[in-house]
PDB file of C-alpha atoms in Angstrom:
ATOM      1  CA  MET P   1     -57.100 -44.526  35.602  1.00  0.00           C
ATOM      2  CA  ARG P   2     -57.855 -46.498  38.742  1.00  0.00           C
ATOM      3  CA  ARG P   3     -59.985 -48.912  36.746  1.00  0.00           C
ATOM      4  CA  LEU P   4     -56.998 -50.209  34.712  1.00  0.00           C
ATOM      5  CA  PRO P   5     -55.248 -52.053  37.634  1.00  0.00           C
ATOM      6  CA  VAL P   6     -58.563 -53.517  38.791  1.00  0.00           C
ATOM      7  CA  LEU P   7     -59.304 -54.664  35.270  1.00  0.00           C
ATOM      8  CA  LEU P   8     -55.832 -56.175  34.919  1.00  0.00           C
ATOM      9  CA  LEU P   9     -56.168 -57.955  38.245  1.00  0.00           C
ATOM     10  CA  PHE P  10     -59.553 -59.327  37.278  1.00  0.00           C
ATOM     11  CA  SER P  11     -58.251 -60.462  33.927  1.00  0.00           C
ATOM     12  CA  ALA P  12     -55.287 -62.218  35.604  1.00  0.00           C
ATOM     13  CA  ILE P  13     -57.598 -64.067  38.032  1.00  0.00           C
ATOM     14  CA  PHE P  14     -59.979 -65.041  35.243  1.00  0.00           C
ATOM     15  CA  LEU P  15     -57.114 -66.343  33.147  1.00  0.00           C
ATOM     16  CA  PHE P  16     -55.661 -68.236  36.134  1.00  0.00           C
ATOM     17  CA  LEU P  17     -58.989 -69.876  36.886  1.00  0.00           C
ATOM     18  CA  PHE P  18     -60.033 -70.752  33.305  1.00  0.00           C
ATOM     19  CA  LEU P  19     -56.783 -71.407  31.432  1.00  0.00           C
ATOM     20  CA  SER P  20     -57.355 -75.149  31.841  1.00  0.00           C
ATOM     21  CA  GLN P  21     -60.639 -74.797  29.957  1.00  0.00           C
ATOM     22  CA  THR P  22     -59.285 -73.658  26.595  1.00  0.00           C
ATOM     23  CA  TYR P  23     -59.642 -77.168  25.155  1.00  0.00           C
ATOM     24  CA  ARG P  24     -63.428 -76.683  25.205  1.00  0.00           C
ATOM     25  CA  PHE P  25     -63.053 -74.178  22.382  1.00  0.00           C
ATOM     26  CA  GLN P  26     -61.057 -76.525  20.144  1.00  0.00           C
ATOM     27  CA  PRO P  27     -62.617 -79.064  17.836  1.00  0.00           C
ATOM     28  CA  ARG P  28     -62.818 -82.656  19.044  1.00  0.00           C
ATOM     29  CA  ILE P  29     -60.533 -85.084  17.278  1.00  0.00           C
ATOM     30  CA  ASP P  30     -61.338 -88.560  16.003  1.00  0.00           C
ATOM     31  CA  ILE P  31     -59.620 -91.463  17.638  1.00  0.00           C
ATOM     32  CA  ARG P  32     -58.342 -94.536  15.858  1.00  0.00           C
ATOM     33  CA  PRO P  33     -60.514 -97.567  16.505  1.00  0.00           C
ATOM     34  CA  ASP P  34     -57.604 -99.644  17.827  1.00  0.00           C
ATOM     35  CA  ILE P  35     -56.779 -96.975  20.399  1.00  0.00           C
ATOM     36  CA  ALA P  36     -60.428 -96.633  21.364  1.00  0.00           C
ATOM     37  CA  ASP P  37     -60.677-100.424  21.802  1.00  0.00           C
ATOM     38  CA  THR P  38     -57.483-100.529  23.890  1.00  0.00           C
ATOM     39  CA  LEU P  39     -58.683 -97.706  26.102  1.00  0.00           C
ATOM     40  CA  ASN P  40     -62.035 -99.331  26.604  1.00  0.00           C
ATOM     41  CA  THR P  41     -60.463-102.708  27.444  1.00  0.00           C
ATOM     42  CA  LEU P  42     -58.096-101.033  29.978  1.00  0.00           C
ATOM     43  CA  ALA P  43     -60.912 -99.130  31.627  1.00  0.00           C
ATOM     44  CA  LEU P  44     -62.946-102.316  31.887  1.00  0.00           C
ATOM     45  CA  GLU P  45     -59.954-104.061  33.509  1.00  0.00           C
ATOM     46  CA  ALA P  46     -59.905-101.287  36.165  1.00  0.00           C
ATOM     47  CA  LEU P  47     -63.642-101.739  36.721  1.00  0.00           C
ATOM     48  CA  LYS P  48     -63.165-105.466  37.362  1.00  0.00           C
ATOM     49  CA  ASN P  49     -60.993-104.434  40.344  1.00  0.00           C
ATOM     50  CA  LEU P  50     -63.685-101.996  41.574  1.00  0.00           C
ATOM     51  CA  GLU P  51     -61.385 -99.083  40.438  1.00  0.00           C
ATOM     52  CA  VAL P  52     -62.564 -95.867  38.817  1.00  0.00           C
ATOM     53  CA  PRO P  53     -62.810 -97.084  35.218  1.00  0.00           C
ATOM     54  CA  VAL P  54     -60.046 -95.142  33.526  1.00  0.00           C
ATOM     55  CA  GLY P  55     -57.661 -96.432  30.881  1.00  0.00           C
ATOM     56  CA  ALA P  56     -54.699 -94.650  29.282  1.00  0.00           C
ATOM     57  CA  VAL P  57     -52.203 -95.246  26.473  1.00  0.00           C
ATOM     58  CA  LEU P  58     -49.027 -93.421  25.575  1.00  0.00           C
ATOM     59  CA  LEU P  59     -48.272 -93.175  21.866  1.00  0.00           C
ATOM     60  CA  TYR P  60     -44.929 -92.387  20.381  1.00  0.00           C
ATOM     61  CA  ARG P  61     -45.635 -91.082  16.905  1.00  0.00           C
ATOM     62  CA  ASP P  62     -48.383 -93.567  15.926  1.00  0.00           C
ATOM     63  CA  SER P  63     -47.351 -96.541  18.017  1.00  0.00           C
ATOM     64  CA  ILE P  64     -48.624 -97.484  21.471  1.00  0.00           C
ATOM     65  CA  ILE P  65     -45.602 -97.661  23.731  1.00  0.00           C
ATOM     66  CA  GLY P  66     -47.264 -97.826  27.118  1.00  0.00           C
ATOM     67  CA  VAL P  67     -50.653 -98.764  28.593  1.00  0.00           C
ATOM     68  CA  GLY P  68     -52.255 -98.414  31.983  1.00  0.00           C
ATOM     69  CA  TYR P  69     -55.473 -98.476  33.988  1.00  0.00           C
ATOM     70  CA  ASN P  70     -56.350 -97.405  37.489  1.00  0.00           C
ATOM     71  CA  THR P  71     -54.810 -99.592  40.220  1.00  0.00           C
ATOM     72  CA  VAL P  72     -55.136 -97.396  43.296  1.00  0.00           C
ATOM     73  CA  VAL P  73     -57.416 -99.812  45.169  1.00  0.00           C
ATOM     74  CA  ARG P  74     -55.836-103.038  43.911  1.00  0.00           C
ATOM     75  CA  ASP P  75     -52.268-101.996  44.672  1.00  0.00           C
ATOM     76  CA  THR P  76     -53.036 -99.555  47.572  1.00  0.00           C
ATOM     77  CA  VAL P  77     -50.854 -97.051  45.833  1.00  0.00           C
ATOM     78  CA  LEU P  78     -52.061 -93.473  45.622  1.00  0.00           C
ATOM     79  CA  GLY P  79     -50.223 -92.913  42.389  1.00  0.00           C
ATOM     80  CA  GLY P  80     -51.797 -95.839  40.677  1.00  0.00           C
ATOM     81  CA  HIS P  81     -53.690 -93.703  38.137  1.00  0.00           C
ATOM     82  CA  ALA P  82     -54.092 -94.985  34.597  1.00  0.00           C
ATOM     83  CA  GLU P  83     -51.992 -92.170  33.140  1.00  0.00           C
ATOM     84  CA  ILE P  84     -49.075 -92.721  35.561  1.00  0.00           C
ATOM     85  CA  ASN P  85     -49.263 -96.473  34.963  1.00  0.00           C
ATOM     86  CA  ALA P  86     -49.139 -95.927  31.188  1.00  0.00           C
ATOM     87  CA  LEU P  87     -46.079 -93.618  31.576  1.00  0.00           C
ATOM     88  CA  ASN P  88     -44.384 -96.228  33.836  1.00  0.00           C
ATOM     89  CA  ASP P  89     -45.197 -99.007  31.431  1.00  0.00           C
ATOM     90  CA  ALA P  90     -43.712 -97.020  28.493  1.00  0.00           C
ATOM     91  CA  HIS P  91     -40.584 -96.292  30.481  1.00  0.00           C
ATOM     92  CA  LYS P  92     -40.096 -99.923  31.492  1.00  0.00           C
ATOM     93  CA  LYS P  93     -40.576-101.121  27.931  1.00  0.00           C
ATOM     94  CA  ASN P  94     -38.286 -98.500  26.435  1.00  0.00           C
ATOM     95  CA  ARG P  95     -35.735 -97.942  29.262  1.00  0.00           C
ATOM     96  CA  ALA P  96     -32.684 -98.425  26.995  1.00  0.00           C
ATOM     97  CA  VAL P  97     -33.835 -95.717  24.534  1.00  0.00           C
ATOM     98  CA  TRP P  98     -36.110 -93.574  26.741  1.00  0.00           C
ATOM     99  CA  LYS P  99     -33.853 -90.477  26.729  1.00  0.00           C
ATOM    100  CA  GLN P 100     -33.611 -90.599  22.941  1.00  0.00           C
ATOM    101  CA  LEU P 101     -37.387 -90.512  22.455  1.00  0.00           C
ATOM    102  CA  ASP P 102     -38.677 -87.080  21.473  1.00  0.00           C
ATOM    103  CA  PRO P 103     -41.396 -86.068  24.023  1.00  0.00           C
ATOM    104  CA  SER P 104     -42.952 -83.740  21.412  1.00  0.00           C
ATOM    105  CA  GLN P 105     -43.818 -86.939  19.476  1.00  0.00           C
ATOM    106  CA  MET P 106     -45.648 -88.440  22.477  1.00  0.00           C
ATOM    107  CA  THR P 107     -49.387 -88.174  23.106  1.00  0.00           C
ATOM    108  CA  LEU P 108     -51.170 -89.509  26.108  1.00  0.00           C
ATOM    109  CA  TYR P 109     -54.697 -90.726  25.490  1.00  0.00           C
ATOM    110  CA  SER P 110     -57.076 -91.295  28.413  1.00  0.00           C
ATOM    111  CA  THR P 111     -60.721 -92.085  28.898  1.00  0.00           C
ATOM    112  CA  TYR P 112     -60.893 -89.275  31.495  1.00  0.00           C
ATOM    113  CA  GLU P 113     -59.217 -85.898  31.868  1.00  0.00           C
ATOM    114  CA  PRO P 114     -55.898 -86.331  33.674  1.00  0.00           C
ATOM    115  CA  CYS P 115     -55.690 -85.010  37.304  1.00  0.00           C
ATOM    116  CA  GLU P 116     -53.110 -82.544  38.554  1.00  0.00           C
ATOM    117  CA  MET P 117     -50.728 -85.370  39.589  1.00  0.00           C
ATOM    118  CA  CYS P 118     -50.834 -86.996  36.181  1.00  0.00           C
ATOM    119  CA  LYS P 119     -50.512 -83.630  34.430  1.00  0.00           C
ATOM    120  CA  GLY P 120     -47.465 -82.924  36.637  1.00  0.00           C
ATOM    121  CA  ALA P 121     -45.893 -86.239  35.625  1.00  0.00           C
ATOM    122  CA  MET P 122     -46.520 -85.411  31.961  1.00  0.00           C
ATOM    123  CA  LEU P 123     -45.091 -81.943  32.263  1.00  0.00           C
ATOM    124  CA  ASN P 124     -42.029 -83.253  34.123  1.00  0.00           C
ATOM    125  CA  LEU P 125     -41.401 -85.619  31.204  1.00  0.00           C
ATOM    126  CA  SER P 126     -42.092 -82.755  28.698  1.00  0.00           C
ATOM    127  CA  ILE P 127     -45.098 -84.593  27.254  1.00  0.00           C
ATOM    128  CA  ARG P 128     -47.349 -81.755  26.107  1.00  0.00           C
ATOM    129  CA  HIS P 129     -50.040 -83.606  24.225  1.00  0.00           C
ATOM    130  CA  ALA P 130     -53.021 -85.088  26.031  1.00  0.00           C
ATOM    131  CA  VAL P 131     -56.255 -86.320  24.529  1.00  0.00           C
ATOM    132  CA  PHE P 132     -59.193 -87.495  26.680  1.00  0.00           C
ATOM    133  CA  GLU P 133     -62.792 -88.306  26.307  1.00  0.00           C
ATOM    134  CA  GLY P 134     -64.383 -87.385  29.654  1.00  0.00           C
ATOM    135  CA  PRO P 135     -63.777 -83.855  30.807  1.00  0.00           C
ATOM    136  CA  LYS P 136     -63.912 -82.887  34.466  1.00  0.00           C
ATOM    137  CA  PRO P 137     -66.550 -80.348  35.521  1.00  0.00           C
ATOM    138  CA  VAL P 138     -65.447 -76.689  35.315  1.00  0.00           C
ATOM    139  CA  TRP P 139     -66.017 -76.362  39.082  1.00  0.00           C
ATOM    140  CA  ASP P 140     -63.301 -79.020  39.683  1.00  0.00           C
ATOM    141  CA  HIS P 141     -60.836 -76.917  37.766  1.00  0.00           C
ATOM    142  CA  ILE P 142     -61.773 -73.764  39.699  1.00  0.00           C
ATOM    143  CA  LYS P 143     -61.358 -75.618  43.036  1.00  0.00           C
ATOM    144  CA  MET P 144     -57.977 -76.964  41.889  1.00  0.00           C
ATOM    145  CA  SER P 145     -56.788 -73.520  40.803  1.00  0.00           C
ATOM    146  CA  ILE P 146     -57.680 -72.148  44.194  1.00  0.00           C
ATOM    147  CA  LYS P 147     -56.037 -75.092  45.990  1.00  0.00           C
ATOM    148  CA  SER P 148     -52.926 -74.639  43.867  1.00  0.00           C
ATOM    149  CA  GLY P 149     -52.714 -70.922  44.687  1.00  0.00           C
ATOM    150  CA  LEU P 150     -53.186 -71.615  48.406  1.00  0.00           C
ATOM    151  CA  TYR P 151     -50.449 -74.234  48.246  1.00  0.00           C
ATOM    152  CA  GLU P 152     -48.035 -71.725  46.629  1.00  0.00           C
ATOM    153  CA  CYS P 153     -48.847 -69.206  49.288  1.00  0.00           C
ATOM    154  CA  LYS P 154     -48.288 -71.672  52.192  1.00  0.00           C
ATOM    155  CA  LYS P 155     -45.229 -73.608  51.141  1.00  0.00           C
ATOM    156  CA  GLN P 156     -42.039 -72.949  53.106  1.00  0.00           C
ATOM    157  CA  ARG P 157     -38.317 -73.681  52.790  1.00  0.00           C
ATOM    158  CA  LEU P 158     -36.534 -75.807  55.372  1.00  0.00           C
ATOM    159  CA  TYR P 159     -33.526 -74.189  57.009  1.00  0.00           C
ATOM    160  CA  ALA P 160     -30.859 -76.903  56.658  1.00  0.00           C
ATOM    161  CA  PRO P 161     -27.933 -75.249  54.775  1.00  0.00           C
ATOM    162  CA  GLY P 162     -26.344 -77.566  52.305  1.00  0.00           C
ATOM    163  CA  MET P 163     -28.285 -80.676  53.235  1.00  0.00           C
ATOM    164  CA  GLN P 164     -29.741 -81.370  49.813  1.00  0.00           C
ATOM    165  CA  GLU P 165     -26.580 -80.390  48.021  1.00  0.00           C
ATOM    166  CA  ASN P 166     -24.578 -82.818  50.191  1.00  0.00           C
ATOM    167  CA  LEU P 167     -27.090 -85.556  49.463  1.00  0.00           C
ATOM    168  CA  PHE P 168     -26.885 -84.886  45.727  1.00  0.00           C
ATOM    169  CA  ARG P 169     -23.091 -85.047  45.834  1.00  0.00           C
ATOM    170  CA  ARG P 170     -23.295 -88.581  47.176  1.00  0.00           C
ATOM    171  CA  HIS P 171     -25.160 -89.671  44.040  1.00  0.00           C
ATOM    172  CA  PRO P 172     -22.758 -91.068  41.449  1.00  0.00           C
ATOM    173  CA  GLY P 173     -24.665 -89.428  38.524  1.00  0.00           C
ATOM    174  CA  TYR P 174     -24.785 -85.904  39.999  1.00  0.00           C
ATOM    175  CA  LEU P 175     -22.969 -83.200  38.152  1.00  0.00           C
ATOM    176  CA  SER P 176     -22.501 -80.148  40.343  1.00  0.00           C
ATOM    177  CA  LYS P 177     -23.107 -76.779  38.678  1.00  0.00           C
TER     178      LYS P 177
END
């Protein structure tokens, strides 16, 4: 009977550490030549600026609506990843209709597996489909899972009653609950 809780705990830890690896068991998909060419061109543009050579495109249904490449060094912006730049480009180009676009019809293609920041941006925008060519090593995923767990254990709330609520109320678009 004592083995069951230990087994459940081990299973939970295993799942936590390796959930991000499930794509390795799925078949690879073919990429349209025009998307492959665009990704390659974008990555080469990043390389010209001595950036990590990563390119990304955001598709809505079958049309490219945003493109990006790494600009961290060029722009001295930590968030200048190809995927974030592709999302920003798509938003700028489609600002008037952005909220009407169905995120389930969006797919982000990248030459390299998106990092945690880029995945976070995609999840925040409800974009669930990512396709990439170069996977990160398994060890990188394990390290990130551990870092994420440590972050969750160490984060704290600020004691400033009502501060954020009062700030939100000043925003003209805020609807209080």
